[in-house]
Short mmCIF file of C-alpha atoms and ligand atoms in Angstrom, two decimals:
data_model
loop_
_atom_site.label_atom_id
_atom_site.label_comp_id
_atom_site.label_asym_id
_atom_site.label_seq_id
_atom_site.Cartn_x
_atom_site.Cartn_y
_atom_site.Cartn_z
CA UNK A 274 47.09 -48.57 -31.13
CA UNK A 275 50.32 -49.81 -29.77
CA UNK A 276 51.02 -52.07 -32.99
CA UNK A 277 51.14 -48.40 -34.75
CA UNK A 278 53.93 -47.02 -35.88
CA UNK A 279 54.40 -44.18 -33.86
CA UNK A 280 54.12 -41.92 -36.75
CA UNK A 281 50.60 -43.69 -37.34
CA UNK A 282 50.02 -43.35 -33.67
CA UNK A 283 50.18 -39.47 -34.28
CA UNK A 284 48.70 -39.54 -37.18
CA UNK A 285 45.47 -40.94 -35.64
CA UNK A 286 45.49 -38.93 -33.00
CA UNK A 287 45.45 -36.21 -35.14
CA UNK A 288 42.34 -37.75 -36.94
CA UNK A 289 40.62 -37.45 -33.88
CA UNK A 290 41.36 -34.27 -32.77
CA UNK A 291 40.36 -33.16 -36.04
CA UNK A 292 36.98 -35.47 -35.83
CA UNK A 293 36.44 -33.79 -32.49
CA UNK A 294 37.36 -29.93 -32.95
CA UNK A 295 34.90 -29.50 -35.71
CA UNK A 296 32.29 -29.12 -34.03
CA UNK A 297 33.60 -26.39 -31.90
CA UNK A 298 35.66 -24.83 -35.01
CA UNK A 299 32.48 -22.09 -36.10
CA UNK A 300 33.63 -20.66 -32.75
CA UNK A 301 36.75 -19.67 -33.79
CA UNK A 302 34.32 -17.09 -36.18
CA UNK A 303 33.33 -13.97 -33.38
CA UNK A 304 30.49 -13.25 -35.41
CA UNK A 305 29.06 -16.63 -34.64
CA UNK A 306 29.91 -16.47 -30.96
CA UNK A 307 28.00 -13.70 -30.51
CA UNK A 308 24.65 -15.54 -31.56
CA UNK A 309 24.99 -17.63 -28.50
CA UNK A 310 23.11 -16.88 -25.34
CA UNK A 311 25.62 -16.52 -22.53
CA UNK A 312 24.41 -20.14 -20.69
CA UNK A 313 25.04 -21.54 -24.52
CA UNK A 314 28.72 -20.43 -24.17
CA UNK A 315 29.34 -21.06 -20.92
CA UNK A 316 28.88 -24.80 -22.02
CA UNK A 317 30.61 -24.75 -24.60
CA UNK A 318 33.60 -23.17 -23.35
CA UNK A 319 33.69 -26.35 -20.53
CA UNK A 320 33.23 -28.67 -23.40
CA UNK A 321 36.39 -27.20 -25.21
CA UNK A 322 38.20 -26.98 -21.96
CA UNK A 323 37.35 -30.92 -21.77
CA UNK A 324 38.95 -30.95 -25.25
CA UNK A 325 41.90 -29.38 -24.27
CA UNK A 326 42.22 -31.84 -21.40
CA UNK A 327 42.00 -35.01 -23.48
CA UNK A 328 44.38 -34.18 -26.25
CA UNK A 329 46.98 -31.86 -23.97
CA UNK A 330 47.01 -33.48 -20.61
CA UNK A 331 49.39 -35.29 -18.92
CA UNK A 332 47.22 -38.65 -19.37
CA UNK A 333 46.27 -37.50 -23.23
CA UNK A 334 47.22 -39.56 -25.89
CA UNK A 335 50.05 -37.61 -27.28
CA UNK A 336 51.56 -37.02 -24.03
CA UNK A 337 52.11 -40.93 -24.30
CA UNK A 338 53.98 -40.53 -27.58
CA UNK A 339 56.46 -38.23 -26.19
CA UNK A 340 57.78 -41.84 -24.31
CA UNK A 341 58.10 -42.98 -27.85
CA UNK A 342 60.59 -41.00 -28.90
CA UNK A 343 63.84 -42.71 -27.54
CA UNK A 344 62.36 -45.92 -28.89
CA UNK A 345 62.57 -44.57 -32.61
CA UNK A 346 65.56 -45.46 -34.33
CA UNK A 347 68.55 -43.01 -34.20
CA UNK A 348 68.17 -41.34 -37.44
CA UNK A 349 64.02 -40.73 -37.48
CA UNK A 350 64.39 -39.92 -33.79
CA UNK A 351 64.74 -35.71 -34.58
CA UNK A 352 61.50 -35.68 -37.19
CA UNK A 353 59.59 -37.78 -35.30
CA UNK A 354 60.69 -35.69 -32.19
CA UNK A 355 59.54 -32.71 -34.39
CA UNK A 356 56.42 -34.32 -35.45
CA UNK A 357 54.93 -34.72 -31.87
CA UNK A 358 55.45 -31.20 -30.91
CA UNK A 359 54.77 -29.60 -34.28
CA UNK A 360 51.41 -31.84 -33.55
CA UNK A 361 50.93 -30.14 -30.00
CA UNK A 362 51.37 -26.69 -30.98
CA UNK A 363 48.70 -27.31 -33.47
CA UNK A 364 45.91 -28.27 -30.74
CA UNK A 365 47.34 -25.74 -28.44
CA UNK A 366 46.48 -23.20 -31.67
CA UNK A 367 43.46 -24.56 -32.97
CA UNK A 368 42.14 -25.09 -28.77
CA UNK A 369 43.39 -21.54 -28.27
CA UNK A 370 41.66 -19.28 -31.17
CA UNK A 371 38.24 -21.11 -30.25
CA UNK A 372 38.89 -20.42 -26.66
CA UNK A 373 39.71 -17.49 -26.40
CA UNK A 374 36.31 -15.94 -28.52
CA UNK A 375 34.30 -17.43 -26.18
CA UNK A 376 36.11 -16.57 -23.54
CA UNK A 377 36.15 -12.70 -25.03
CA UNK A 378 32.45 -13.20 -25.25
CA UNK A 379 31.27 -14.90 -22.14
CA UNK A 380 33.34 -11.90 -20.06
CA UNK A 381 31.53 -8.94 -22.16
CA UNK A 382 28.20 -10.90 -21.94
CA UNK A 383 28.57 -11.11 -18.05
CA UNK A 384 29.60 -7.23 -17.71
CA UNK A 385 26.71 -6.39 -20.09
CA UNK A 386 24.17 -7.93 -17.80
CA UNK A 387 25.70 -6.98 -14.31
CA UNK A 388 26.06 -3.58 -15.35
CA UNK A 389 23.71 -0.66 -14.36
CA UNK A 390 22.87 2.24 -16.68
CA UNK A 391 23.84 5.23 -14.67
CA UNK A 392 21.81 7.57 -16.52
CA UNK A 393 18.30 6.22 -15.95
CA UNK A 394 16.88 7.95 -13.48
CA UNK A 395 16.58 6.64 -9.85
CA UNK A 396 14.07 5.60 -7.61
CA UNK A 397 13.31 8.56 -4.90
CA UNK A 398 12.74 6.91 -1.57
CA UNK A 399 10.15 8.90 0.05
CA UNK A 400 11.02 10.56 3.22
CA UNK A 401 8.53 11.53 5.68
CA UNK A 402 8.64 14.45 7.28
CA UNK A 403 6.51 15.76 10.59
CA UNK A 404 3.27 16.27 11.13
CA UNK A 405 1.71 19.89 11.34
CA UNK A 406 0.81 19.18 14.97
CA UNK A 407 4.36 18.51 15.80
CA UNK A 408 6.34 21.32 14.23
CA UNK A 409 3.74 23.39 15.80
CA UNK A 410 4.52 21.78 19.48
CA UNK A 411 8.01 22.14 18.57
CA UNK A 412 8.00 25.49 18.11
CA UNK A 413 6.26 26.00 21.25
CA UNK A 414 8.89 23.83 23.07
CA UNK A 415 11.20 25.80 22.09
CA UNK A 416 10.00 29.22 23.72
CA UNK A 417 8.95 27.73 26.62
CA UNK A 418 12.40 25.74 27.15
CA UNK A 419 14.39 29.15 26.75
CA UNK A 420 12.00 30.92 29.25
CA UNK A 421 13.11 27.80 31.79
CA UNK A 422 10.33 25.52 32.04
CA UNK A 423 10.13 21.67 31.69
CA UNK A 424 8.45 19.52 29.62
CA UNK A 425 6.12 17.07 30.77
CA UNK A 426 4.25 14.38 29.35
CA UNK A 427 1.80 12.16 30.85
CA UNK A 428 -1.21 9.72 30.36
CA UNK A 429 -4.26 10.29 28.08
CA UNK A 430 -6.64 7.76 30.41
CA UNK A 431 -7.38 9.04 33.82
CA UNK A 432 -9.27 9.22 36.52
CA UNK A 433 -12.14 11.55 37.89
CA UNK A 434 -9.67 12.58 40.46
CA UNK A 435 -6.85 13.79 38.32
CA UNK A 436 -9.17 15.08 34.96
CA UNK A 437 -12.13 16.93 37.54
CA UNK A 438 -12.09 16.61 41.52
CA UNK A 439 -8.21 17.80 42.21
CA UNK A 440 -8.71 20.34 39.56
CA UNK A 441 -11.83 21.87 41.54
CA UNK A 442 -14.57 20.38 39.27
CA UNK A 443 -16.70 18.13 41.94
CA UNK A 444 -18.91 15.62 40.87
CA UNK A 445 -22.24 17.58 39.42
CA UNK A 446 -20.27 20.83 38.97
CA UNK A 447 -21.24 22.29 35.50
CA UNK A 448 -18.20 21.87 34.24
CA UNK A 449 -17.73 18.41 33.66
CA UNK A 450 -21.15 18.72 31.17
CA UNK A 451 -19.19 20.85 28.61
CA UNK A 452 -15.95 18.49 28.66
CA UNK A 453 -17.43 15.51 28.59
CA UNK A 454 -15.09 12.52 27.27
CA UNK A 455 -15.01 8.89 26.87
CA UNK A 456 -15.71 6.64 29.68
CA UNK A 457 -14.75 3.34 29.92
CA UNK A 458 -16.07 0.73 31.78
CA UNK A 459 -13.94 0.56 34.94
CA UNK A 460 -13.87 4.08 35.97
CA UNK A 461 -11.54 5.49 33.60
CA UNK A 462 -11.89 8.66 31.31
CA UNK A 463 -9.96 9.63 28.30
CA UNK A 464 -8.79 13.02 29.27
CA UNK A 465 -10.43 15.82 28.26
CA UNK A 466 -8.18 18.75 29.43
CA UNK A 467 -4.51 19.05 29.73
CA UNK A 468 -4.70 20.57 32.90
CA UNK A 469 -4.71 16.76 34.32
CA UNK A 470 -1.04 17.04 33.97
CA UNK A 471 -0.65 20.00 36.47
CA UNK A 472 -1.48 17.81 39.42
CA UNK A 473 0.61 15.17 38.25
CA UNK A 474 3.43 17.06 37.79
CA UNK A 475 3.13 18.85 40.63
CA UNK A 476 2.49 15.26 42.88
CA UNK A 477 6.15 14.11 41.60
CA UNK A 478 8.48 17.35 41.29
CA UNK A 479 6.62 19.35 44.32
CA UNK A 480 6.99 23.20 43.99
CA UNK A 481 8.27 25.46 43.20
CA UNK A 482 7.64 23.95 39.25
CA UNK A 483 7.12 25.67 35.59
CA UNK A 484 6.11 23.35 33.49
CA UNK A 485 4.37 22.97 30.14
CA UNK A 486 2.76 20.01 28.98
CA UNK A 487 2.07 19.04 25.33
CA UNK A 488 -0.30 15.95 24.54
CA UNK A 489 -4.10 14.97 23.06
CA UNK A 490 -7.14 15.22 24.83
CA UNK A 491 -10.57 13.96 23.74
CA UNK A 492 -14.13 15.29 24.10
CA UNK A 493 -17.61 13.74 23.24
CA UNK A 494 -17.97 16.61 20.38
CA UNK A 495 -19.65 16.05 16.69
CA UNK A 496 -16.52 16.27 14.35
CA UNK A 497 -17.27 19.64 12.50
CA UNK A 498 -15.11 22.61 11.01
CA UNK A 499 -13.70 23.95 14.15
CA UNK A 500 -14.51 20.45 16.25
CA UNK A 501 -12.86 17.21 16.49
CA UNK A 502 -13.34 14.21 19.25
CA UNK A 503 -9.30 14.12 19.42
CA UNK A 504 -7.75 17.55 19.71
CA UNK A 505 -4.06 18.43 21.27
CA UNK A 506 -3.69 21.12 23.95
CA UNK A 507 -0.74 22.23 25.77
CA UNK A 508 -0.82 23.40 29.64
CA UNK A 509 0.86 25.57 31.39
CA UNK A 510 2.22 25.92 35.26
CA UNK A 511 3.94 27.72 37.16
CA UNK A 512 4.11 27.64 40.99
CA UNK A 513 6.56 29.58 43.18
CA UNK A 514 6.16 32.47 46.22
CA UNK A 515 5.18 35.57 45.32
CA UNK A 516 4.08 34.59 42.05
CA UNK A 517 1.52 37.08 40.50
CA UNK A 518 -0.85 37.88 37.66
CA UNK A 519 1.97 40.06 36.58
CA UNK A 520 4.41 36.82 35.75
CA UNK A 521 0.78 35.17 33.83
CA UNK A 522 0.44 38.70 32.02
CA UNK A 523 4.38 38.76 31.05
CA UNK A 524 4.21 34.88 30.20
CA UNK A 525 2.11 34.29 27.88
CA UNK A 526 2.80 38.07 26.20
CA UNK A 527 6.22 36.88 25.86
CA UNK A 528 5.10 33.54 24.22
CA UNK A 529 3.25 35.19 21.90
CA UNK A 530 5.79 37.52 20.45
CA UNK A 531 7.74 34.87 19.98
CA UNK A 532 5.34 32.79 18.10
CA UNK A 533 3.75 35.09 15.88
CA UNK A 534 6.04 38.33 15.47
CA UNK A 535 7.44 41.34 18.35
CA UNK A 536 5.06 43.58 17.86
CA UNK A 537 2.12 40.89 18.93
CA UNK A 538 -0.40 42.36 21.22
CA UNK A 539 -2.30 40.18 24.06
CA UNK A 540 -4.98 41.13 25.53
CA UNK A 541 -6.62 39.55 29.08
CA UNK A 542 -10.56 39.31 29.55
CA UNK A 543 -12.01 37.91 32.67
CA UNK A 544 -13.39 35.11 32.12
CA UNK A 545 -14.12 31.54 34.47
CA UNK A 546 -12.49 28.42 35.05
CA UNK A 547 -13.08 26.13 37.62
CA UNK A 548 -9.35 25.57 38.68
CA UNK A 549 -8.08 29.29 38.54
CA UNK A 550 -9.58 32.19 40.27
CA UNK A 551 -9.15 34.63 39.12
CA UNK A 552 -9.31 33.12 35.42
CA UNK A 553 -8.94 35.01 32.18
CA UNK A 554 -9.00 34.40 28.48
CA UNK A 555 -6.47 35.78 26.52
CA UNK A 556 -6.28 37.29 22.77
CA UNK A 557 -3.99 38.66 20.50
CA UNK A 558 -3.79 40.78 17.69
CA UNK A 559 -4.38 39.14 14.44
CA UNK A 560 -0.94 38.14 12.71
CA UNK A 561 -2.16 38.62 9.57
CA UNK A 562 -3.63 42.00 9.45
CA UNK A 563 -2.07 43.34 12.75
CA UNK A 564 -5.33 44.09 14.30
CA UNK A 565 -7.57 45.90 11.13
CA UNK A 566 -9.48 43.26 10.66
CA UNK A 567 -9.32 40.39 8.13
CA UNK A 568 -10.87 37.15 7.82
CA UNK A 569 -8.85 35.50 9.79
CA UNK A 570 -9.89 37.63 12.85
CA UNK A 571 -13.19 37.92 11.53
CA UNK A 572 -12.79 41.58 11.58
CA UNK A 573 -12.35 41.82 14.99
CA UNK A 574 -8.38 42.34 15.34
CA UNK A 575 -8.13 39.80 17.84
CA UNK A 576 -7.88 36.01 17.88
CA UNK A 577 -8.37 34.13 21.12
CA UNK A 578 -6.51 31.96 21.87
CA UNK A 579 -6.62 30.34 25.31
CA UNK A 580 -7.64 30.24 29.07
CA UNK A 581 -5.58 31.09 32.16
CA UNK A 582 -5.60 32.31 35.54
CA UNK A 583 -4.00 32.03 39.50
CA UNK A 584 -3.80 28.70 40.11
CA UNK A 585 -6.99 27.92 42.50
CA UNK A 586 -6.03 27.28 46.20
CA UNK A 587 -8.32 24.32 46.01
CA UNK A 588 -5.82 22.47 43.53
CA UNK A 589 -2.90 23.33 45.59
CA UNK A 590 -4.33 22.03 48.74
CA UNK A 591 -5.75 18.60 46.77
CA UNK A 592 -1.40 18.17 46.01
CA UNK A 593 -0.98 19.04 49.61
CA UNK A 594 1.04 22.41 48.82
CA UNK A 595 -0.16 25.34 51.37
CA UNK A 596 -1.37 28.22 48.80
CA UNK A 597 -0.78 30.69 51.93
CA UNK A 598 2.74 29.93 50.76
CA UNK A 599 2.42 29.57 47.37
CA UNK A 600 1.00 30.92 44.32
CA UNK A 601 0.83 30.41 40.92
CA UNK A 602 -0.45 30.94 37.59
CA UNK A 603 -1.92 28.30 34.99
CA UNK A 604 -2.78 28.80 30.94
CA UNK A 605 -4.11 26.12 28.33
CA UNK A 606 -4.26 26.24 24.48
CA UNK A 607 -4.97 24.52 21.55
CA UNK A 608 -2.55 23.51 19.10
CA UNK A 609 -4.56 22.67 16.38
CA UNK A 610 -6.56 25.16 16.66
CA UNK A 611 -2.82 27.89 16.80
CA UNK A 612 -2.05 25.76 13.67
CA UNK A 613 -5.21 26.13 11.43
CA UNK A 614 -4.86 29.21 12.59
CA UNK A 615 -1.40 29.75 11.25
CA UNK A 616 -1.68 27.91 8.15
CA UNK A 617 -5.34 29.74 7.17
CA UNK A 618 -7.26 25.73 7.44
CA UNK A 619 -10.83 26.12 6.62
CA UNK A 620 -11.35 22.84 8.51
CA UNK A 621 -9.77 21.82 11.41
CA UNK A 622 -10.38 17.96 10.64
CA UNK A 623 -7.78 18.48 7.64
CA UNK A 624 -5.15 17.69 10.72
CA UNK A 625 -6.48 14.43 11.31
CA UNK A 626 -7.60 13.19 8.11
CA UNK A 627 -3.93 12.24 6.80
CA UNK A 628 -4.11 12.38 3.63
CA UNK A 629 -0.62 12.82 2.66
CA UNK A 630 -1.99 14.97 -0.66
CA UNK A 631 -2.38 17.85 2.25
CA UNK A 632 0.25 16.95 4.83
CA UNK A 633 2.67 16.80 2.06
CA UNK A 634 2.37 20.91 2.08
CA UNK A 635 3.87 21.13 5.22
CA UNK A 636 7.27 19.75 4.39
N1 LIG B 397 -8.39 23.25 30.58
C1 LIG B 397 -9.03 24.32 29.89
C2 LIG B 397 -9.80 23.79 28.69
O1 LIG B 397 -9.63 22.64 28.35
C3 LIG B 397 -8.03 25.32 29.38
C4 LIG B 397 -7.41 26.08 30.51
C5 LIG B 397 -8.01 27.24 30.95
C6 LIG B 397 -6.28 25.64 31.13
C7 LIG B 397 -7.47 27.96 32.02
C8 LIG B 397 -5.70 26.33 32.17
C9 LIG B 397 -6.34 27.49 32.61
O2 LIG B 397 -4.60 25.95 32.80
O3 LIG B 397 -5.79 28.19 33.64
O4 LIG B 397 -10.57 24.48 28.11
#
C-alpha cells in the first residue's frame, strides 16, 4: 500500500469500507431493523461497532494517512488535506445512520420485554386468617383478662396424678370410665379434662390465683355430630379467702353477658363432679330466641353450657393449700361446642375437618 499514492491510498481504503459497509447498509432502513430479533441486533450492532473501530481508530488505516499529509507536495497538500477528512466524515455518516437504528431498536426492544403491563390483573396472595376455635378463645380471653385473671397454658400428656388422683378421682372411681383418654405405654395419658391445669397452676403461683386455662383435651369417644376424640375446653379457677358460690354465680353470669348479649340469663342446677362439692351445671338462655324456644335450644330456652362448683377440699389439700383457709370456685366449658353453638354447626367435626371451603366463612 505504501507504493500508493496517497490519493490511491484513500481511494482504496474507501473501496473497502465500501466492500465492508454493505452488508450492514439495509440497516440504515428502520423497517428492516425491526425484523430482527433483539439477540440478532445486538450482534450486529458489535459487528458495526468493530467497523467503526477499524476504519476510525487511532490504528485504522486512514488515521495513518493523516501522517501523509505534510509529505504531499505544497500545492496538493490543502485537497489532499480535504480529501482525508471529507473521507472520514463519510464513515463517521454512513457508521452513524446504521448505528444509530439499531441502537433506536435494540433500546425499545429491551424496554418492550422488561416492561410489565400494569393493567393485567394481579396475583392475590392468599392470606390466612384464624381458625374458628381461636377467635372463639380469643374472645373468651378477652373477658376473662378484663375481669383480672391469668392465662395459663400447660401440657396435653399427663399423668394419673395431675388428670385424676389430685383432682379427687382415685383409681376405680367412676369417673375416670366416662373420660377415658389415650394411654401410652409408659404411664402417660393424653388429657382428658382441662381441669389438669388447676393443680398445676396452682403448684407454681400458690394462692390466692384466678386463672383460666384454654387448650385441647382428648377422650376415647366415636367421632359423631356432637363428638370428637380431640375437643378444646377452657378451665376456670379461682382461689382466695372468703371466696363463695356467690363470686361462681356472679362469674360466670358476667361471662356470659359478655359473650352472648346483657340481657343473657344463667341458670345453676346441681349437678356432680368429682373435684367440686358442691358442683353445678350451668345454662343460659338461648341467644337466638331469648329463651322461647328455637332449634337451637331445642325448645327448651336454655343451652347448657358447662360444669362448676367450690373447689373440693381434697384438691386443695393434694397442692398442700389448707381449705380451712381457703376457698374457691372452679368452672369448665367447651369451646367447640360455644362455637357450633354460635355459628348454628350441624356437626361439630366441621371444626376439625379443615377444609378451607368451610373455614374460609369465618374470615
Ligand atoms: N372437667 C369437667 C369435664 O371435663 C368440666 C368441669 C366441671 C370443670 C366442673 C370444672 C368444674 O372446673 O368445676 O367435663
Amino acid at each position: 500500500m505504501t507504493d500508493q499514492s496517497p490519493q490511491a491510498q484513500v481511494e482504496s481504503i474507501t473501496k473497502a469500507f465500501e466492500e465492508d459497509i454493505e452488508r450492514f447498509v439495509r440497516f440504515g432502513d428502520s423497517a428492516v431493523v425491526s425484523e430482527l430479533d433483539l439477540e440478532t441486533a445486538i450482534a450486529e450492532q458489535r459487528a458495526v461497532a468493530d467497523l467503526r473501530t477499524r476504519y476510525l481508530g487511532k490504528k485504522s488505516a486512514l488515521a495513518a494517512t493523516k501522517k501523509l499529509i505534510g509529505r504531499v507536495a505544497p500545492e496538493a497538500r490543502a485537497t489532499f488535506g480535504q480529501l482525508v477528512q471529507a473521507t472520514e466524515d463519510q464513515f463517521q455518516m454512513r457508521l452513524d445512520q446504521i448505528g444509530t437504528a439499531l441502537t433506536r431498536y435494540i433500546e425499545e426492544a429491551r424496554t418492550a420485554r422488561e416492561s410489565i403491563d400494569v393493567t393485567m390483573p394481579g396475583r392475590r396472595p392468599r392470606a390466612g386468617h384464624r381458625h374458628p376455635i381461636t377467635l372463639m378463645r380469643e374472645r373468651l380471653e378477652d373477658v376473662f383478662v378484663a375481669l383480672g385473671y391469668a392465662i395459663e397454658d400447660d401440657r396435653e400428656i399427663e399423668t394419673d396424678f395431675y388428670n385424676f388422683d389430685a383432682l379427687n378421682i382415685p383409681e376405680n372411681h367412676p369417673a375416670r370410665a366416662w373420660q377415658d383418654t389415650f394411654y401410652t405405654i409408659d404411664g402417660f395419658a393424653l388429657r382428658s379434662q382441662t381441669s389438669t391445669v388447676q393443680i398445676h397452676a396452682m403448684q407454681r403461683r400458690g394462692v390466692p390465683v384466678r386463672m383460666i386455662a384454654p387448650g385441647r383435651v382428648f377422650r376415647r369417644d366415636t367421632p359423631d355430630p356432637t363428638h370428637n376424640p380431640m375437643f378444646f375446653q377452657v378451665e376456670g379457677l379461682c382461689v382466695d379467702r372468703g371466696i363463695t358460690m356467690a363470686h361462681l354465680k356472679g362469674t360466670v353470669a358476667e361471662f356470659l353477658r359478655r359473650m352472648f348479649g346483657p340481657d343473657t340469663v344463667t341458670r345453676f342446677r346441681p349437678s356432680y363432679f368429682p373435684f367440686t362439692e358442691p358442683s353445678a351445671e350451668f345454662d343460659f338462655s338461648c341467644f337466638k330466641c331469648k329463651g322461647s324456644g328455637c332449634r337451637i335450644c331445642k325448645n327448651s330456652g336454655w343451652i347448657e353450657l358447662g360444669g362448676s362448683g367450690m373447689v373440693h377440699p381434697n384438691v386443695l389439700r393434694a397442692v398442700g393449700v389448707d381449705p380451712r383457709e381457703y376457698s374457691g370456685f372452679a368452672f369448665g366449658l367447651g369451646i367447640d361446642r360455644m362455637c357450633a353453638l354460635m355459628y348454628e354447626l350441624d356437626d361439630i367435626r366441621l371444626l376439625f375437618e379443615n377444609d378451607v371451603r368451610f373455614l374460609e366463612k369465618f374470615e
